[in-house]
PDB file of C-alpha atoms and ligand atoms in Angstrom:
ATOM      1  CA  MET A  21       4.818  28.813  10.398  1.00 49.00           C
ATOM      2  CA  VAL A  22       1.078  29.129   9.415  1.00 49.00           C
ATOM      3  CA  LEU A  23      -0.245  26.443   9.191  1.00 50.00           C
ATOM      4  CA  ARG A  24       1.029  25.400  12.682  1.00 56.00           C
ATOM      5  CA  ARG A  25      -0.744  27.962  14.283  1.00 62.00           C
ATOM      6  CA  LEU A  26      -3.665  27.655  12.650  1.00 56.00           C
ATOM      7  CA  GLY A  27      -2.886  24.274  13.391  1.00 56.00           C
ATOM      8  CA  GLU A  28      -3.147  24.923  17.127  1.00 66.00           C
ATOM      9  CA  SER A  29      -5.829  27.999  17.015  1.00 71.00           C
ATOM     10  CA  ARG A  30      -8.769  26.872  17.961  1.00 70.00           C
ATOM     11  CA  LEU A  31     -10.771  26.896  14.455  1.00 66.00           C
ATOM     12  CA  GLY A  32      -8.084  24.160  13.628  1.00 68.00           C
ATOM     13  CA  ARG A  33      -8.357  22.457  16.297  1.00 77.00           C
ATOM     14  CA  ASP A  34     -12.321  22.290  16.050  1.00 74.00           C
ATOM     15  CA  GLY A  35     -11.545  22.096  11.815  1.00 68.00           C
ATOM     16  CA  ALA A  36      -9.716  19.174  12.095  1.00 72.00           C
ATOM     17  CA  ARG A  37     -11.882  17.247  15.155  1.00 75.00           C
ATOM     18  CA  TRP A  38     -15.056  17.787  12.305  1.00 68.00           C
ATOM     19  CA  LEU A  39     -12.704  16.600   9.516  1.00 67.00           C
ATOM     20  CA  ARG A  40     -12.020  12.955  11.725  1.00 71.00           C
ATOM     21  CA  GLU A  41     -15.620  12.778  12.361  1.00 69.00           C
ATOM     22  CA  LEU A  42     -16.210  12.758   8.849  1.00 60.00           C
ATOM     23  CA  ASN A  43     -14.331  10.596   7.368  1.00 62.00           C
ATOM     24  CA  GLU A  44     -14.691   8.055  10.330  1.00 70.00           C
ATOM     25  CA  ARG A  45     -18.261   8.278   9.373  1.00 64.00           C
ATOM     26  CA  HIS A  46     -17.512   8.096   5.426  1.00 64.00           C
ATOM     27  CA  ALA A  47     -14.801   5.421   6.070  1.00 69.00           C
ATOM     28  CA  TRP A  48     -13.247   3.782   2.926  1.00 71.00           C
ATOM     29  CA  SER A  49      -8.906   1.847   3.117  1.00 81.00           C
ATOM     30  CA  HIS A  50      -6.786   3.738   1.921  1.00 85.00           C
ATOM     31  CA  ASN A  51      -5.333  -0.074   0.420  1.00 90.00           C
ATOM     32  CA  ASP A  52      -7.902  -1.455  -1.307  1.00 91.00           C
ATOM     33  CA  TYR A  53      -8.967   1.660  -3.501  1.00 91.00           C
ATOM     34  CA  PHE A  54      -5.630   0.740  -5.048  1.00 95.00           C
ATOM     35  CA  HIS A  55      -6.352  -2.449  -6.329  1.00 96.00           C
ATOM     36  CA  SER A  56      -7.622  -1.610  -9.369  1.00 94.00           C
ATOM     37  CA  TRP A  57      -5.024  -0.021  -9.838  1.00 97.00           C
ATOM     38  CA  ILE A  58      -2.268  -2.607  -9.462  1.00 98.00           C
ATOM     39  CA  LEU A  59      -4.772  -4.732 -12.226  1.00 97.00           C
ATOM     40  CA  ALA A  60      -4.629  -2.390 -14.393  1.00 97.00           C
ATOM     41  CA  ASN A  61      -0.920  -2.817 -14.061  1.00 98.00           C
ATOM     42  CA  LEU A  62      -0.426  -6.400 -13.862  1.00 98.00           C
ATOM     43  CA  PRO A  63       3.036  -8.282 -15.604  1.00 98.00           C
ATOM     44  CA  ASP A  64       2.221 -10.532 -18.927  1.00 97.00           C
ATOM     45  CA  GLY A  65       3.304 -13.292 -16.714  1.00 97.00           C
ATOM     46  CA  ARG A  66       0.861 -14.933 -14.933  1.00 98.00           C
ATOM     47  CA  ALA A  67       2.816 -17.958 -13.600  1.00 98.00           C
ATOM     48  CA  LYS A  68       3.527 -16.949  -9.573  1.00 98.00           C
ATOM     49  CA  ALA A  69       3.004 -13.646  -7.676  1.00 98.00           C
ATOM     50  CA  LEU A  70       3.773 -13.076  -4.366  1.00 98.00           C
ATOM     51  CA  ASP A  71       1.061 -10.408  -2.105  1.00 98.00           C
ATOM     52  CA  MET A  72       4.374  -9.442   0.792  1.00 98.00           C
ATOM     53  CA  GLY A  73       2.206  -8.250   3.883  1.00 98.00           C
ATOM     54  CA  CYS A  74      -0.713  -9.587   2.555  1.00 97.00           C
ATOM     55  CA  GLY A  75      -2.068  -8.250   5.433  1.00 96.00           C
ATOM     56  CA  ARG A  76      -5.516 -10.125   5.483  1.00 94.00           C
ATOM     57  CA  GLY A  77      -5.842 -11.588   1.804  1.00 96.00           C
ATOM     58  CA  ALA A  78      -7.864  -9.062   0.660  1.00 95.00           C
ATOM     59  CA  LEU A  79      -5.186  -8.458  -2.522  1.00 97.00           C
ATOM     60  CA  ALA A  80      -4.018 -12.329  -2.593  1.00 98.00           C
ATOM     61  CA  ARG A  81      -7.950 -13.091  -2.851  1.00 96.00           C
ATOM     62  CA  ILE A  82      -8.503 -11.109  -5.880  1.00 96.00           C
ATOM     63  CA  LEU A  83      -4.726 -11.766  -7.739  1.00 98.00           C
ATOM     64  CA  ALA A  84      -5.935 -15.289  -7.440  1.00 98.00           C
ATOM     65  CA  SER A  85      -8.585 -14.723 -10.573  1.00 97.00           C
ATOM     66  CA  HIS A  86      -5.158 -13.413 -12.217  1.00 98.00           C
ATOM     67  CA  PHE A  87      -2.639 -15.544 -11.767  1.00 98.00           C
ATOM     68  CA  ASP A  88      -1.568 -19.345 -11.752  1.00 98.00           C
ATOM     69  CA  HIS A  89      -0.806 -19.174  -7.623  1.00 98.00           C
ATOM     70  CA  VAL A  90      -0.374 -16.559  -5.931  1.00 98.00           C
ATOM     71  CA  VAL A  91       1.883 -17.086  -2.763  1.00 98.00           C
ATOM     72  CA  ALA A  92       0.032 -14.437   0.655  1.00 98.00           C
ATOM     73  CA  ALA A  93       3.201 -13.771   2.967  1.00 98.00           C
ATOM     74  CA  ASP A  94       2.859 -12.022   6.175  1.00 98.00           C
ATOM     75  CA  ALA A  95       5.335 -12.321   8.952  1.00 97.00           C
ATOM     76  CA  ASP A  96       2.170 -11.137  11.432  1.00 96.00           C
ATOM     77  CA  ALA A  97       0.148 -14.957  12.184  1.00 96.00           C
ATOM     78  CA  ASP A  98      -3.361 -13.474  13.393  1.00 95.00           C
ATOM     79  CA  MET A  99      -3.147 -12.401  10.635  1.00 95.00           C
ATOM     80  CA  ARG A 100      -2.384 -15.307   8.597  1.00 97.00           C
ATOM     81  CA  ARG A 101      -4.663 -17.162   9.664  1.00 96.00           C
ATOM     82  CA  ILE A 102      -7.466 -14.376   8.568  1.00 94.00           C
ATOM     83  CA  ALA A 103      -5.869 -14.180   5.239  1.00 96.00           C
ATOM     84  CA  GLU A 104      -6.497 -18.353   5.043  1.00 96.00           C
ATOM     85  CA  ILE A 105     -10.156 -17.753   5.998  1.00 94.00           C
ATOM     86  CA  THR A 106     -10.322 -15.633   3.357  1.00 92.00           C
ATOM     87  CA  SER A 107      -8.719 -17.555   1.177  1.00 94.00           C
ATOM     88  CA  ALA A 108     -10.032 -21.354   1.630  1.00 94.00           C
ATOM     89  CA  ASP A 109     -12.217 -21.101  -1.128  1.00 94.00           C
ATOM     90  CA  VAL A 110      -9.416 -20.573  -3.605  1.00 96.00           C
ATOM     91  CA  ASN A 111      -7.779 -23.374  -4.180  1.00 96.00           C
ATOM     92  CA  ASN A 112      -4.460 -21.561  -5.942  1.00 98.00           C
ATOM     93  CA  VAL A 113      -3.654 -19.134  -3.098  1.00 98.00           C
ATOM     94  CA  SER A 114      -0.882 -20.269  -0.496  1.00 98.00           C
ATOM     95  CA  ILE A 115       0.193 -18.044   2.479  1.00 98.00           C
ATOM     96  CA  THR A 116       3.310 -18.063   4.182  1.00 98.00           C
ATOM     97  CA  GLY A 117       5.782 -16.047   6.559  1.00 98.00           C
ATOM     98  CA  ARG A 118       9.063 -16.537   4.252  1.00 98.00           C
ATOM     99  CA  GLN A 119      10.575 -13.247   3.390  1.00 98.00           C
ATOM    100  CA  LEU A 120      11.782 -11.858   0.776  1.00 98.00           C
ATOM    101  CA  ASP A 121      15.509 -13.157   0.757  1.00 98.00           C
ATOM    102  CA  SER A 122      14.568 -17.232   1.001  1.00 98.00           C
ATOM    103  CA  TRP A 123      12.775 -17.048  -3.027  1.00 98.00           C
ATOM    104  CA  ALA A 124      14.973 -17.338  -5.841  1.00 98.00           C
ATOM    105  CA  ASP A 125      16.394 -16.212  -8.339  1.00 98.00           C
ATOM    106  CA  ASP A 126      13.753 -14.502 -11.189  1.00 98.00           C
ATOM    107  CA  SER A 127      11.244 -16.613  -9.465  1.00 98.00           C
ATOM    108  CA  ILE A 128       8.310 -14.420  -9.154  1.00 98.00           C
ATOM    109  CA  ASP A 129       6.347 -12.447 -11.874  1.00 98.00           C
ATOM    110  CA  LEU A 130       4.370 -10.569  -9.965  1.00 98.00           C
ATOM    111  CA  VAL A 131       5.789  -8.449  -5.929  1.00 98.00           C
ATOM    112  CA  THR A 132       2.831  -6.586  -4.724  1.00 98.00           C
ATOM    113  CA  MET A 133       3.559  -5.000  -1.484  1.00 98.00           C
ATOM    114  CA  VAL A 134      -0.006  -3.026  -0.520  1.00 98.00           C
ATOM    115  CA  ALA A 135       1.888  -0.125   3.141  1.00 96.00           C
ATOM    116  CA  VAL A 136       4.205  -2.818   3.513  1.00 98.00           C
ATOM    117  CA  LEU A 137       7.676  -1.860   2.507  1.00 98.00           C
ATOM    118  CA  HIS A 138       8.102   0.907   4.732  1.00 97.00           C
ATOM    119  CA  HIS A 139       7.745  -2.374   7.445  1.00 97.00           C
ATOM    120  CA  LEU A 140      11.069  -3.779   6.003  1.00 98.00           C
ATOM    121  CA  ASP A 141      14.577  -2.619   5.440  1.00 98.00           C
ATOM    122  CA  ILE A 142      13.968  -1.117   1.884  1.00 98.00           C
ATOM    123  CA  ASP A 143      16.830  -1.099  -0.038  1.00 98.00           C
ATOM    124  CA  ASP A 144      17.664  -4.716   1.096  1.00 98.00           C
ATOM    125  CA  ALA A 145      13.533  -5.349   0.224  1.00 98.00           C
ATOM    126  CA  LEU A 146      14.482  -3.540  -2.757  1.00 98.00           C
ATOM    127  CA  SER A 147      17.334  -5.804  -3.590  1.00 98.00           C
ATOM    128  CA  HIS A 148      15.793  -9.078  -2.716  1.00 98.00           C
ATOM    129  CA  ILE A 149      12.568  -8.210  -4.889  1.00 98.00           C
ATOM    130  CA  GLU A 150      15.339  -6.789  -8.505  1.00 98.00           C
ATOM    131  CA  ARG A 151      16.307 -10.542  -7.662  1.00 98.00           C
ATOM    132  CA  ILE A 152      13.914 -13.107  -6.862  1.00 98.00           C
ATOM    133  CA  LEU A 153      11.534 -11.136  -9.751  1.00 98.00           C
ATOM    134  CA  THR A 154      10.915 -12.907 -13.270  1.00 98.00           C
ATOM    135  CA  PRO A 155      12.608 -10.735 -16.447  1.00 98.00           C
ATOM    136  CA  SER A 156       9.404  -8.948 -17.951  1.00 98.00           C
ATOM    137  CA  GLY A 157       7.945  -9.776 -13.664  1.00 98.00           C
ATOM    138  CA  ARG A 158       7.038  -6.380 -12.245  1.00 98.00           C
ATOM    139  CA  VAL A 159       6.938  -4.967  -9.061  1.00 98.00           C
ATOM    140  CA  LEU A 160       3.652  -2.956  -8.009  1.00 98.00           C
ATOM    141  CA  VAL A 161       4.585  -0.952  -4.337  1.00 98.00           C
ATOM    142  CA  VAL A 162       1.526   1.386  -2.810  1.00 98.00           C
ATOM    143  CA  GLY A 163       3.857   3.098   0.010  1.00 97.00           C
ATOM    144  CA  LEU A 164       3.433   5.578   2.710  1.00 97.00           C
ATOM    145  CA  ALA A 165       5.685   8.355   3.865  1.00 97.00           C
ATOM    146  CA  PRO A 166       5.649  10.943   6.099  1.00 97.00           C
ATOM    147  CA  PRO A 167       5.494  14.687   4.275  1.00 96.00           C
ATOM    148  CA  ARG A 168       9.178  16.260   4.447  1.00 95.00           C
ATOM    149  CA  SER A 169       9.363  18.777   0.866  1.00 96.00           C
ATOM    150  CA  VAL A 170       6.588  21.883  -0.423  1.00 96.00           C
ATOM    151  CA  ARG A 171       5.488  18.717  -2.566  1.00 96.00           C
ATOM    152  CA  ASP A 172       4.645  15.883  -0.677  1.00 96.00           C
ATOM    153  CA  LEU A 173       2.624  18.202   1.845  1.00 95.00           C
ATOM    154  CA  MET A 174       1.276  19.852  -1.620  1.00 95.00           C
ATOM    155  CA  TRP A 175      -0.279  16.514  -2.327  1.00 95.00           C
ATOM    156  CA  ASP A 176      -0.947  15.733   1.821  1.00 91.00           C
ATOM    157  CA  ALA A 177      -3.385  18.824   1.971  1.00 91.00           C
ATOM    158  CA  VAL A 178      -5.069  17.191  -1.927  1.00 90.00           C
ATOM    159  CA  SER A 179      -5.030  14.383   0.084  1.00 88.00           C
ATOM    160  CA  ILE A 180      -7.213  16.055   3.149  1.00 86.00           C
ATOM    161  CA  VAL A 181      -9.124  17.778   0.662  1.00 81.00           C
ATOM    162  CA  THR A 182     -10.659  14.719  -1.726  1.00 85.00           C
ATOM    163  CA  ASN A 183     -10.841  11.928   1.103  1.00 82.00           C
ATOM    164  CA  PRO A 184     -13.970  13.102   2.699  1.00 77.00           C
ATOM    165  CA  LEU A 185     -15.300  13.562  -0.876  1.00 79.00           C
ATOM    166  CA  ILE A 186     -13.904  10.268  -1.867  1.00 78.00           C
ATOM    167  CA  GLY A 187     -15.565   8.219   1.011  1.00 75.00           C
ATOM    168  CA  PHE A 188     -18.745  10.278   0.309  1.00 72.00           C
ATOM    169  CA  VAL A 189     -18.678   8.355  -3.957  1.00 74.00           C
ATOM    170  CA  HIS A 190     -17.228   5.242  -1.542  1.00 74.00           C
ATOM    171  CA  ARG A 191     -20.733   4.889   1.127  1.00 71.00           C
ATOM    172  CA  PRO A 192     -22.906   8.281   0.309  1.00 68.00           C
ATOM    173  CA  TRP A 193     -24.561   7.047   3.844  1.00 70.00           C
ATOM    174  CA  PRO A 194     -22.769   7.181   7.445  1.00 68.00           C
ATOM    175  CA  SER A 195     -21.629   3.859   8.418  1.00 62.00           C
ATOM    176  CA  PRO A 196     -23.497   2.467  10.797  1.00 60.00           C
ATOM    177  CA  VAL A 197     -21.205   1.941  14.493  1.00 54.00           C
ATOM    178  CA  THR A 198     -19.905  -1.806  13.705  1.00 60.00           C
ATOM    179  CA  ALA A 199     -17.002  -4.052  15.302  1.00 59.00           C
ATOM    180  CA  PRO A 200     -14.053  -3.254  13.486  1.00 61.00           C
ATOM    181  CA  PRO A 201     -11.931  -5.902  11.659  1.00 69.00           C
ATOM    182  CA  PRO A 202      -8.692  -6.723  13.640  1.00 70.00           C
ATOM    183  CA  PRO A 203      -6.710  -4.255  13.501  1.00 80.00           C
ATOM    184  CA  PHE A 204      -3.641  -4.484  11.204  1.00 82.00           C
ATOM    185  CA  PRO A 205       0.350  -4.397  12.639  1.00 88.00           C
ATOM    186  CA  VAL A 206       1.165  -0.701  11.698  1.00 87.00           C
ATOM    187  CA  LYS A 207       4.151   0.753  11.323  1.00 92.00           C
ATOM    188  CA  ASP A 208       4.860   4.683  10.717  1.00 93.00           C
ATOM    189  CA  PRO A 209       6.472   5.987   7.543  1.00 96.00           C
ATOM    190  CA  VAL A 210      10.071   6.885   8.778  1.00 97.00           C
ATOM    191  CA  LEU A 211      12.171   8.146   4.965  1.00 98.00           C
ATOM    192  CA  SER A 212      10.153   9.953   2.452  1.00 98.00           C
ATOM    193  CA  PHE A 213       9.368  10.159  -0.635  1.00 98.00           C
ATOM    194  CA  ASP A 214      11.990  11.856  -2.198  1.00 98.00           C
ATOM    195  CA  GLU A 215      14.873   9.146   0.488  1.00 98.00           C
ATOM    196  CA  ILE A 216      13.044   6.416  -0.696  1.00 98.00           C
ATOM    197  CA  GLY A 217      13.346   7.292  -4.511  1.00 98.00           C
ATOM    198  CA  GLY A 218      17.030   7.878  -4.280  1.00 98.00           C
ATOM    199  CA  MET A 219      17.276   3.857  -3.101  1.00 98.00           C
ATOM    200  CA  VAL A 220      14.314   3.427  -5.889  1.00 98.00           C
ATOM    201  CA  GLU A 221      16.409   4.708  -8.406  1.00 98.00           C
ATOM    202  CA  ASN A 222      19.489   2.589  -7.781  1.00 98.00           C
ATOM    203  CA  ARG A 223      17.753  -0.557  -7.059  1.00 98.00           C
ATOM    204  CA  LEU A 224      15.000  -0.466  -9.755  1.00 98.00           C
ATOM    205  CA  PRO A 225      16.163   1.774 -12.226  1.00 98.00           C
ATOM    206  CA  GLY A 226      13.616   3.417 -14.174  1.00 97.00           C
ATOM    207  CA  ALA A 227      10.758   2.686 -11.693  1.00 98.00           C
ATOM    208  CA  LYS A 228       7.989   5.159 -11.860  1.00 98.00           C
ATOM    209  CA  MET A 229       7.357   6.517  -8.633  1.00 98.00           C
ATOM    210  CA  ARG A 230       4.417   9.254  -8.105  1.00 98.00           C
ATOM    211  CA  HIS A 231       2.368  10.620  -5.613  1.00 98.00           C
ATOM    212  CA  ARG A 232      -0.814   9.907  -5.356  1.00 96.00           C
ATOM    213  CA  ILE A 233      -4.353  10.479  -3.124  1.00 91.00           C
ATOM    214  CA  GLY A 234      -4.803   9.100  -0.232  1.00 90.00           C
ATOM    215  CA  PHE A 235      -1.182  10.072   1.099  1.00 93.00           C
ATOM    216  CA  ARG A 236       0.317   6.531  -0.237  1.00 96.00           C
ATOM    217  CA  HIS A 237       2.917   7.047  -3.822  1.00 98.00           C
ATOM    218  CA  THR A 238       3.611   4.220  -5.705  1.00 98.00           C
ATOM    219  CA  ILE A 239       6.120   2.429  -7.324  1.00 98.00           C
ATOM    220  CA  GLU A 240       5.928   0.735 -10.637  1.00 98.00           C
ATOM    221  CA  TRP A 241       9.266  -0.565 -12.265  1.00 98.00           C
ATOM    222  CA  THR A 242       9.614  -3.839 -14.631  1.00 98.00           C
ATOM    223  CA  LYS A 243      12.638  -6.165 -14.606  1.00 98.00           C
ATOM    224  CA  PRO A 244      14.537  -5.578 -17.956  1.00 97.00           C
ATOM    225  CA  ASP A 245      14.293  -8.800 -20.300  1.00 93.00           C
ATOM    226  CA  VAL A 246      18.037  -8.786 -21.667  1.00 82.00           C
TER     227      VAL A 246
HETATM  228  C1  SAM B 329      -0.996  -2.014   6.999  1.00 72.49           C
HETATM  229  S1  SAM B 329      -0.615  -4.215   6.986  1.00 72.49           S
HETATM  230  C2  SAM B 329      -1.036  -4.061   5.329  1.00 72.49           C
HETATM  231  C3  SAM B 329      -2.558  -4.526   4.774  1.00 72.49           C
HETATM  232  C4  SAM B 329      -2.438  -5.376   2.804  1.00 72.49           C
HETATM  233  N1  SAM B 329      -0.988  -5.179   2.451  1.00 72.49           N
HETATM  234  C5  SAM B 329      -3.485  -4.560   2.903  1.00 72.49           C
HETATM  235  O1  SAM B 329      -3.077  -3.522   2.138  1.00 72.49           O
HETATM  236  O2  SAM B 329      -4.207  -4.257   3.602  1.00 72.49           O
HETATM  237  C6  SAM B 329       1.339  -4.704   6.615  1.00 72.49           C
HETATM  238  C7  SAM B 329       1.503  -5.501   7.303  1.00 72.49           C
HETATM  239  O3  SAM B 329       2.596  -6.492   6.229  1.00 72.49           O
HETATM  240  C8  SAM B 329       2.723  -6.712   7.794  1.00 72.49           C
HETATM  241  N2  SAM B 329       4.420  -6.791   7.778  1.00 72.49           N
HETATM  242  C9  SAM B 329       5.093  -6.181   8.609  1.00 72.49           C
HETATM  243  N3  SAM B 329       6.344  -6.997   8.400  1.00 72.49           N
HETATM  244  C10 SAM B 329       6.490  -7.846   7.736  1.00 72.49           C
HETATM  245  C11 SAM B 329       7.927  -8.475   6.975  1.00 72.49           C
HETATM  246  N4  SAM B 329       8.921  -7.949   7.614  1.00 72.49           N
HETATM  247  N5  SAM B 329       6.869  -9.599   5.666  1.00 72.49           N
HETATM  248  C12 SAM B 329       5.976  -9.382   5.521  1.00 72.49           C
HETATM  249  N6  SAM B 329       5.257  -8.566   6.208  1.00 72.49           N
HETATM  250  C13 SAM B 329       5.163  -7.897   7.451  1.00 72.49           C
HETATM  251  C14 SAM B 329       2.237  -7.040   8.723  1.00 72.49           C
HETATM  252  O4  SAM B 329       1.388  -7.776  10.028  1.00 72.49           O
HETATM  253  C15 SAM B 329       0.880  -5.879   7.991  1.00 72.49           C
HETATM  254  O5  SAM B 329      -0.180  -7.738   8.048  1.00 72.49           O
END
């Protein structure tokens, strides 16, 4: 209630505009920021990685030097065309529109999804991930969810404060105005952190799911090698 009143006041509106302009001048990618987390948590098996919802293909290109073969999958033909260009000079990345249900059981060592899970039927996607991962294979998800609980709101507050600070570190000088890259197909997340957490615990028992800065959460799970 207090927050809503503040947001609707002149001070709140001016403050929000100032913060938005500050963030635009020192913009950073909330998705690419997590590439180093992904690289720090790769599985031991390195035959095949699948980056679902690869967008422009930046992560697939990075993974290419760690895996025998990387599949970069996206439902959007424009994104696939850009990903083809991004990975043109690496010979172990293939671009496809294939969906999770099309992969064989126990066939993929790493599945990554950065800002993608909320585009899919989450429960169905998690069940296919569990199925297609090799034993000891790993899934690393960077996700989005609307804030619903007090804990969600507190993490959003932390992100609001850290957003410009990280922007200053990444881009100490304001960005020149350039043409933005072609936009991603985006979708607003609907399910909350706790709702996704329930599905994750059901499909991927023991998975680690954590709130993160940048208005994101992460999910990490290694398929048991029974
Ligand atoms: C917000 S973008 C994120 C792109 C990329 N992962 C990144 O971090 O830059 C979401 C991507 O998911 C893709 N996508 C949405 N639904 C999909 C589906 N069913 N299968 C594959 N990709 C999908 C969109 O086309 C889009 O490129």
